[in-house]
Coordinates of C-alpha atoms in Angstrom, one line a residue:
X886 CA 52.3 191.9 56.0
X887 CA 49.9 190.1 58.5
X888 CA 51.2 187.4 60.8
X889 CA 49.1 184.7 59.0
X890 CA 50.6 185.7 55.6
X891 CA 54.1 185.6 57.1
X892 CA 53.4 182.1 58.5
X893 CA 52.1 180.9 55.1
X894 CA 55.1 182.4 53.3
X895 CA 57.5 180.7 55.8
X896 CA 55.7 177.4 55.3
X897 CA 55.9 177.7 51.5
X898 CA 59.6 178.6 51.7
X899 CA 60.3 175.6 54.0
X900 CA 58.3 173.2 51.8
X901 CA 60.1 174.5 48.7
X902 CA 63.5 174.1 50.4
X903 CA 62.7 170.5 51.5
X904 CA 61.3 169.5 48.1
X905 CA 64.2 171.0 46.1
X906 CA 66.8 169.4 48.3
X907 CA 65.1 166.0 48.0
X908 CA 65.0 166.4 44.3
X909 CA 68.7 167.4 44.2
X910 CA 69.7 164.4 46.2
X911 CA 67.7 162.0 44.1
X912 CA 68.1 163.4 40.6
X913 CA 71.3 165.3 40.1
X914 CA 73.9 163.3 38.1
X915 CA 77.6 163.6 38.7
X916 CA 78.0 165.4 35.4
X917 CA 79.6 168.7 34.3
X918 CA 76.9 169.0 31.7
X919 CA 73.7 171.0 32.2
X920 CA 70.5 171.7 30.3
X921 CA 68.6 174.6 31.9
X922 CA 65.1 175.8 31.1
X923 CA 64.2 179.4 32.1
X924 CA 60.5 179.7 32.9
X925 CA 58.3 182.6 33.8
X926 CA 57.5 183.6 37.4
X927 CA 53.9 184.2 38.7
X928 CA 52.2 182.6 35.7
X929 CA 50.8 179.5 37.5
X930 CA 48.1 179.2 34.9
X931 CA 47.1 176.7 32.2
X932 CA 48.4 177.8 28.9
X933 CA 49.6 176.0 25.7
X934 CA 53.0 177.6 26.1
X935 CA 53.5 176.5 29.7
X936 CA 52.2 173.0 29.0
X937 CA 54.4 172.7 25.9
X938 CA 57.6 173.8 27.8
X939 CA 56.8 171.4 30.7
X940 CA 56.3 168.5 28.2
X941 CA 59.6 169.3 26.4
X942 CA 61.4 169.4 29.7
X943 CA 59.9 166.0 30.6
X944 CA 61.0 164.5 27.3
X945 CA 64.5 166.0 27.6
X946 CA 64.8 164.7 31.1
X947 CA 63.7 161.2 30.0
X948 CA 66.6 161.2 27.5
X949 CA 69.4 161.8 30.1
X950 CA 71.3 158.7 28.9
X951 CA 71.5 160.2 25.4
X952 CA 72.8 163.7 26.3
X953 CA 74.3 162.9 29.7
X954 CA 73.2 166.2 31.2
X955 CA 71.4 167.3 34.4
X956 CA 68.1 168.9 33.4
X957 CA 66.7 171.6 35.6
X958 CA 64.4 174.6 35.4
X959 CA 64.9 178.1 36.9
X960 CA 63.4 181.5 37.2
X961 CA 65.5 184.3 35.6
X962 CA 68.4 185.8 37.6
X963 CA 67.2 188.2 40.2
X964 CA 63.8 186.6 40.4
X965 CA 63.2 185.1 43.8
X966 CA 60.0 183.1 43.5
X967 CA 58.9 180.8 46.3
X968 CA 56.8 178.7 43.9
X969 CA 58.8 175.7 42.8
X970 CA 56.1 173.9 40.7
X971 CA 53.4 174.8 38.3
X972 CA 50.5 173.6 40.4
X973 CA 47.5 173.8 38.0
X974 CA 48.4 170.6 36.2
X975 CA 50.4 167.4 36.7
X976 CA 54.1 167.8 35.8
X977 CA 57.5 166.8 36.9
X978 CA 59.3 170.2 36.6
X979 CA 60.9 171.5 39.8
X980 CA 61.8 175.2 39.5
X981 CA 64.8 176.7 41.2
X982 CA 66.0 180.2 41.8
X983 CA 68.9 181.1 39.6
X984 CA 71.3 181.6 42.6
X985 CA 70.6 177.9 43.5
X986 CA 71.6 176.8 40.0
X987 CA 75.0 178.6 40.2
X988 CA 75.5 177.1 43.6
X989 CA 74.8 173.5 42.5
X990 CA 76.4 173.6 39.1
X991 CA 80.0 175.0 38.9
X992 CA 82.8 174.6 36.4
X993 CA 80.5 173.2 33.7
X994 CA 81.9 171.7 30.5
X995 CA 78.6 171.9 28.6
X996 CA 75.6 174.3 29.1
X997 CA 72.5 174.6 27.0
X998 CA 69.9 177.2 28.0
X999 CA 66.3 177.0 26.7
X1000 CA 64.5 180.4 26.8
X1001 CA 60.8 181.0 25.8
X1002 CA 60.3 183.4 22.9
X1003 CA 59.1 186.3 25.0
X1004 CA 62.4 186.4 26.9
X1005 CA 64.5 187.1 23.9
X1006 CA 64.7 190.9 24.3
X1007 CA 66.0 190.4 27.9
X1008 CA 69.0 188.4 26.8
X1009 CA 71.5 191.0 25.8
X1010 CA 74.9 192.0 27.1
X1011 CA 73.7 195.4 28.3
X1012 CA 71.0 194.0 30.6
X1013 CA 72.4 194.5 34.2
X1014 CA 70.0 191.8 35.5
X1015 CA 72.0 189.2 33.5
X1016 CA 75.5 190.0 34.8
X1017 CA 75.5 187.0 37.2
X1018 CA 74.2 184.8 34.3
X1019 CA 76.8 185.9 31.8
X1020 CA 79.6 185.6 34.3
X1021 CA 78.5 182.0 35.1
X1022 CA 77.5 180.9 31.5
X1023 CA 80.5 182.2 29.5
X1024 CA 82.9 180.3 31.8
X1025 CA 81.6 177.1 30.3
X1026 CA 83.6 175.3 27.7
X1027 CA 80.6 174.9 25.4
X1028 CA 77.6 177.3 25.9
X1029 CA 74.6 177.7 23.7
X1030 CA 71.0 179.1 23.8
X1031 CA 68.0 177.6 22.2
X1032 CA 64.9 179.7 21.6
X1033 CA 61.6 177.9 22.3
X1034 CA 59.4 179.5 19.6
X1035 CA 55.9 178.5 20.9
X1036 CA 54.0 180.9 18.7
X1037 CA 55.6 182.5 15.6
X1038 CA 53.0 185.3 15.7
X1039 CA 54.2 186.4 19.1
X1040 CA 57.9 186.3 18.4
X1041 CA 59.7 189.5 19.2
X1042 CA 61.1 191.7 16.5
X1043 CA 63.9 190.1 14.4
X1044 CA 66.3 192.8 15.7
X1045 CA 66.2 191.1 19.2
X1046 CA 67.1 187.7 17.6
X1047 CA 70.0 189.3 15.8
X1048 CA 71.2 191.0 19.0
X1049 CA 71.0 187.7 20.9
X1050 CA 73.0 186.0 18.1
X1051 CA 75.8 188.6 18.4
X1052 CA 76.0 188.0 22.2
X1053 CA 75.6 184.2 22.0
X1054 CA 76.7 183.0 18.5
X1055 CA 75.9 179.4 19.3
X1056 CA 72.1 179.9 18.9
X1057 CA 69.3 177.6 17.7
X1058 CA 65.5 177.7 17.6
X1059 CA 62.9 175.0 18.1
X1060 CA 59.4 175.6 16.9
X1061 CA 56.1 174.2 18.1
X1062 CA 54.2 174.1 14.8
X1063 CA 54.9 172.4 11.5
X1064 CA 53.6 175.4 9.6
X1065 CA 56.6 177.5 10.5
X1066 CA 59.1 174.6 10.7
X1067 CA 60.4 175.6 7.2
X1068 CA 63.6 176.6 5.4
X1069 CA 62.0 180.0 4.8
X1070 CA 61.7 180.7 8.6
X1071 CA 65.2 179.3 9.2
X1072 CA 66.6 181.7 6.6
X1073 CA 64.5 184.6 8.1
X1074 CA 65.8 184.1 11.6
X1075 CA 69.3 183.0 10.2
X1076 CA 69.8 180.3 12.8
X1077 CA 69.4 176.5 12.8
X1078 CA 65.7 175.6 13.2
X1079 CA 64.1 172.3 14.4
X1080 CA 60.6 171.2 15.0
X1081 CA 59.6 169.9 18.4
X1082 CA 56.1 168.8 17.5
X1083 CA 53.3 169.6 19.9
X1084 CA 52.0 167.5 22.7
X1085 CA 49.8 169.2 25.3
X1086 CA 48.6 166.7 27.9
X1087 CA 50.8 165.4 30.7
X1088 CA 48.0 163.0 31.6
X1089 CA 45.3 161.1 29.7
X1090 CA 42.2 162.8 28.3
X1091 CA 38.7 162.1 29.7
X1092 CA 36.8 161.0 26.6
X1093 CA 33.0 160.9 26.6
X1094 CA 30.6 159.9 23.9
X1095 CA 27.8 162.1 22.7
X1096 CA 25.2 160.5 25.0
X1097 CA 27.4 161.1 28.1
X1098 CA 27.9 164.8 27.4
X1099 CA 26.0 167.8 28.6
X1100 CA 24.3 170.6 26.7
X1101 CA 27.4 172.8 27.2
X1102 CA 29.5 175.0 25.0
X1103 CA 33.0 175.8 26.2
X1104 CA 34.7 179.1 25.0
X1105 CA 38.4 179.8 25.1
X1106 CA 39.3 182.9 27.1
X1107 CA 41.0 184.6 24.2
X1108 CA 39.8 187.8 22.5
X1109 CA 39.3 187.9 18.8
X1110 CA 41.8 190.7 18.3
X1111 CA 44.6 188.4 19.3
X1112 CA 44.3 186.7 15.9
X1113 CA 45.2 188.3 12.6
X1114 CA 41.8 189.2 11.3
X1115 CA 40.1 192.1 9.6
X1116 CA 36.8 191.3 11.2
X1117 CA 34.6 193.7 13.2
X1118 CA 32.9 190.8 14.8
X1119 CA 33.3 190.7 18.6
X1120 CA 33.4 187.7 21.0
X1121 CA 30.4 189.3 22.8
X1122 CA 28.3 189.2 19.6
X1123 CA 29.0 185.5 19.2
X1124 CA 28.1 184.8 22.8
X1125 CA 25.0 186.9 22.6
X1126 CA 23.7 185.1 19.5
X1127 CA 24.3 181.7 21.0
X1128 CA 22.5 182.6 24.3
X1129 CA 19.6 183.9 22.3
X1130 CA 19.3 181.1 19.7
X1131 CA 20.4 178.2 21.9
X1132 CA 19.0 178.9 25.4
X1133 CA 19.2 175.2 26.3
X1134 CA 23.0 175.3 26.3
X1135 CA 25.2 176.4 29.2
X1136 CA 28.1 178.6 28.1
X1137 CA 31.4 178.2 30.1
X1138 CA 34.4 180.4 29.5
X1139 CA 37.6 178.7 30.5
X1140 CA 39.2 180.7 33.4
X1141 CA 40.4 180.2 36.9
X1142 CA 40.6 176.4 36.6
X1143 CA 43.2 173.8 37.4
X1144 CA 44.2 171.6 34.4
X1145 CA 42.2 168.7 35.8
X1146 CA 39.1 170.9 36.2
X1147 CA 39.6 172.2 32.6
X1148 CA 39.9 168.7 31.2
X1149 CA 36.7 167.6 33.1
X1150 CA 34.9 170.6 31.7
X1151 CA 35.8 170.0 28.0
X1152 CA 35.1 166.3 28.4
X1153 CA 31.5 166.9 29.4
X1154 CA 30.9 169.7 26.9
X1155 CA 29.4 168.9 23.5
X1156 CA 31.0 171.8 21.7
X1157 CA 34.0 174.1 22.0
X1158 CA 34.8 177.4 20.3
X1159 CA 38.3 178.8 20.3
X1160 CA 38.9 182.5 19.6
X1161 CA 42.7 182.2 19.7
X1162 CA 45.2 180.6 17.4
X1163 CA 42.7 178.1 15.9
X1164 CA 44.8 175.0 16.1
X1165 CA 45.3 175.4 19.8
X1166 CA 44.7 173.4 23.0
X1167 CA 41.1 174.4 23.2
X1168 CA 40.4 173.0 19.7
X1169 CA 42.7 169.9 19.9
X1170 CA 42.1 168.8 23.5
X1171 CA 38.3 169.0 23.1
X1172 CA 38.5 166.7 20.1
X1173 CA 40.6 164.2 22.1
X1174 CA 37.9 164.5 24.8
X1175 CA 35.2 163.4 22.4
X1176 CA 33.8 166.8 21.6
X1177 CA 33.3 168.9 18.4
X1178 CA 35.4 172.1 18.1
X1179 CA 34.9 175.3 16.1
X1180 CA 37.7 177.7 15.1
X1181 CA 38.7 180.2 12.4
X1182 CA 41.5 179.1 10.0
X1183 CA 44.8 180.7 10.6
X1184 CA 47.7 180.3 8.1
X1185 CA 50.3 180.4 10.7
X1186 CA 49.1 177.3 12.6
X1187 CA 46.7 175.2 10.6
X1188 CA 47.9 172.9 7.8
X1189 CA 45.9 173.2 4.5
X1190 CA 44.2 169.9 5.3
X1191 CA 42.0 171.7 7.8
X1192 CA 40.8 174.4 5.4
X1193 CA 37.2 173.8 4.4
X1194 CA 36.3 171.6 7.3
X1195 CA 32.7 172.3 8.4
X1196 CA 33.8 173.7 11.8
X1197 CA 36.9 175.6 10.6
X1198 CA 35.7 178.9 9.1
X1199 CA 37.6 181.3 6.9
X1200 CA 36.6 184.2 9.1
X1201 CA 34.9 185.2 12.3
X1202 CA 32.2 186.7 10.2
X1203 CA 31.4 183.3 8.8
X1204 CA 31.6 181.8 12.2
X1205 CA 29.0 184.3 13.5
X1206 CA 26.8 183.6 10.5
X1207 CA 26.9 179.8 10.6
X1208 CA 27.6 178.7 14.2
X1209 CA 24.0 178.1 15.2
X1210 CA 23.1 176.2 12.1
X1211 CA 26.3 174.1 12.4
X1212 CA 25.8 173.3 16.1
X1213 CA 22.3 172.1 15.3
X1214 CA 23.7 170.0 12.5
X1215 CA 26.0 168.2 14.9
X1216 CA 23.4 167.6 17.5
X1217 CA 22.8 164.4 15.5
X1218 CA 24.7 161.6 17.5
X1219 CA 25.8 159.8 14.3
X1220 CA 27.1 162.9 12.5
X1221 CA 28.7 164.1 15.8
X1222 CA 30.6 160.9 16.4
X1223 CA 31.7 160.5 12.8
X1224 CA 33.0 164.1 12.6
X1225 CA 34.8 163.8 15.9
X1226 CA 36.5 160.7 14.7
X1227 CA 37.6 162.3 11.4
X1228 CA 39.2 165.2 13.3
X1229 CA 40.7 162.7 15.9
X1230 CA 42.5 160.9 13.1
X1231 CA 43.9 164.1 11.6
X1232 CA 45.1 165.5 14.9
X1233 CA 46.6 162.3 16.1
X1234 CA 49.1 162.5 13.3
X1235 CA 50.3 165.9 14.6
X1236 CA 49.9 165.5 18.3
X1237 CA 51.9 162.4 19.2
X1238 CA 54.0 162.0 22.3
X1239 CA 56.2 159.4 20.4
X1240 CA 56.7 162.0 17.6
X1241 CA 57.9 164.6 20.1
X1242 CA 60.3 162.1 21.6
X1243 CA 61.7 161.4 18.2
X1244 CA 62.0 165.1 17.5
X1245 CA 63.9 165.7 20.7
X1246 CA 66.1 162.6 20.1
X1247 CA 67.1 163.9 16.7
X1248 CA 67.8 167.4 18.1
X1249 CA 70.3 166.0 20.7
X1250 CA 71.9 163.8 18.1
X1251 CA 72.5 166.8 16.0
X1252 CA 70.0 165.9 13.3
X1253 CA 68.6 169.4 13.1
X1254 CA 65.8 169.9 10.5
X1255 CA 67.2 173.0 9.0
X1256 CA 70.8 173.6 9.8

């Protein structure tokens, strides 16, 4: 490693140490109760999952008087990351290394650990990397794990959930979408299940009217094959058709941006097309920024109310066939504004910070949706 890189690493390490110790002095309560969020390392990116976890963390921390716990975040045991914050967007999460957690929090009476869905297969008794975790956690009088199911399509095989339940019987699941906050999914996973309704933005949206927007179409970075679909249509075909038929429009694919840069981009764009889940941040946050969004209906995420909307197609084949015509239709300022408002009203019922606060409050009061 070069000297300049060593100096940068040392500076980051010192900055992390100072910041964490200041946080510890100011924020740690004299309590034998802890709520711990495990977060991924080296994914300092803008993603719906990371934004959601940071927002849940924020709400849980705001409710300290209710649950009387310290609330902290950590990398997994054995992971020694120098990064102590997600830097691409505003958030109040400070990330510790796990050995720091065991140092600061000893002889706990209550421990709840939140793990993202993708981590489930790692949490098993036979995993040698978790020896320090199990030795620390199982000494607690009351120990439980909650699975943060951010995307039911990406949940690991049910076998891994069952294995985790054998190891940690006190297991719950919180889900991010109403469509799979159901008794059927509770019975499928065979653990108590609770909705933590989505809220994406840690800071206000930049809303612009039609006249203040640019001839710009924003595309999500997803590939079509991430979505359950039988289509043979490719993302490249759709982009090629738009470039050919609408040469006056700039096309921007969201990548390598901070959250503030991303929000500025969607606020100035007239249209957004998401190739991912459908009812995702690219669709929702663009509407809240005054734009018109296009997506393909997905049974897992969309509620039936969205089916048949003029910009929510039944397939990517129909999106390819109709996208030019529909963009031209909404180039009319009156139609554009009216439709944006219609979607704004629908989405505001789902994406509400107050609603998420109520969900988290009910969770910690034991009022689980599906016990």
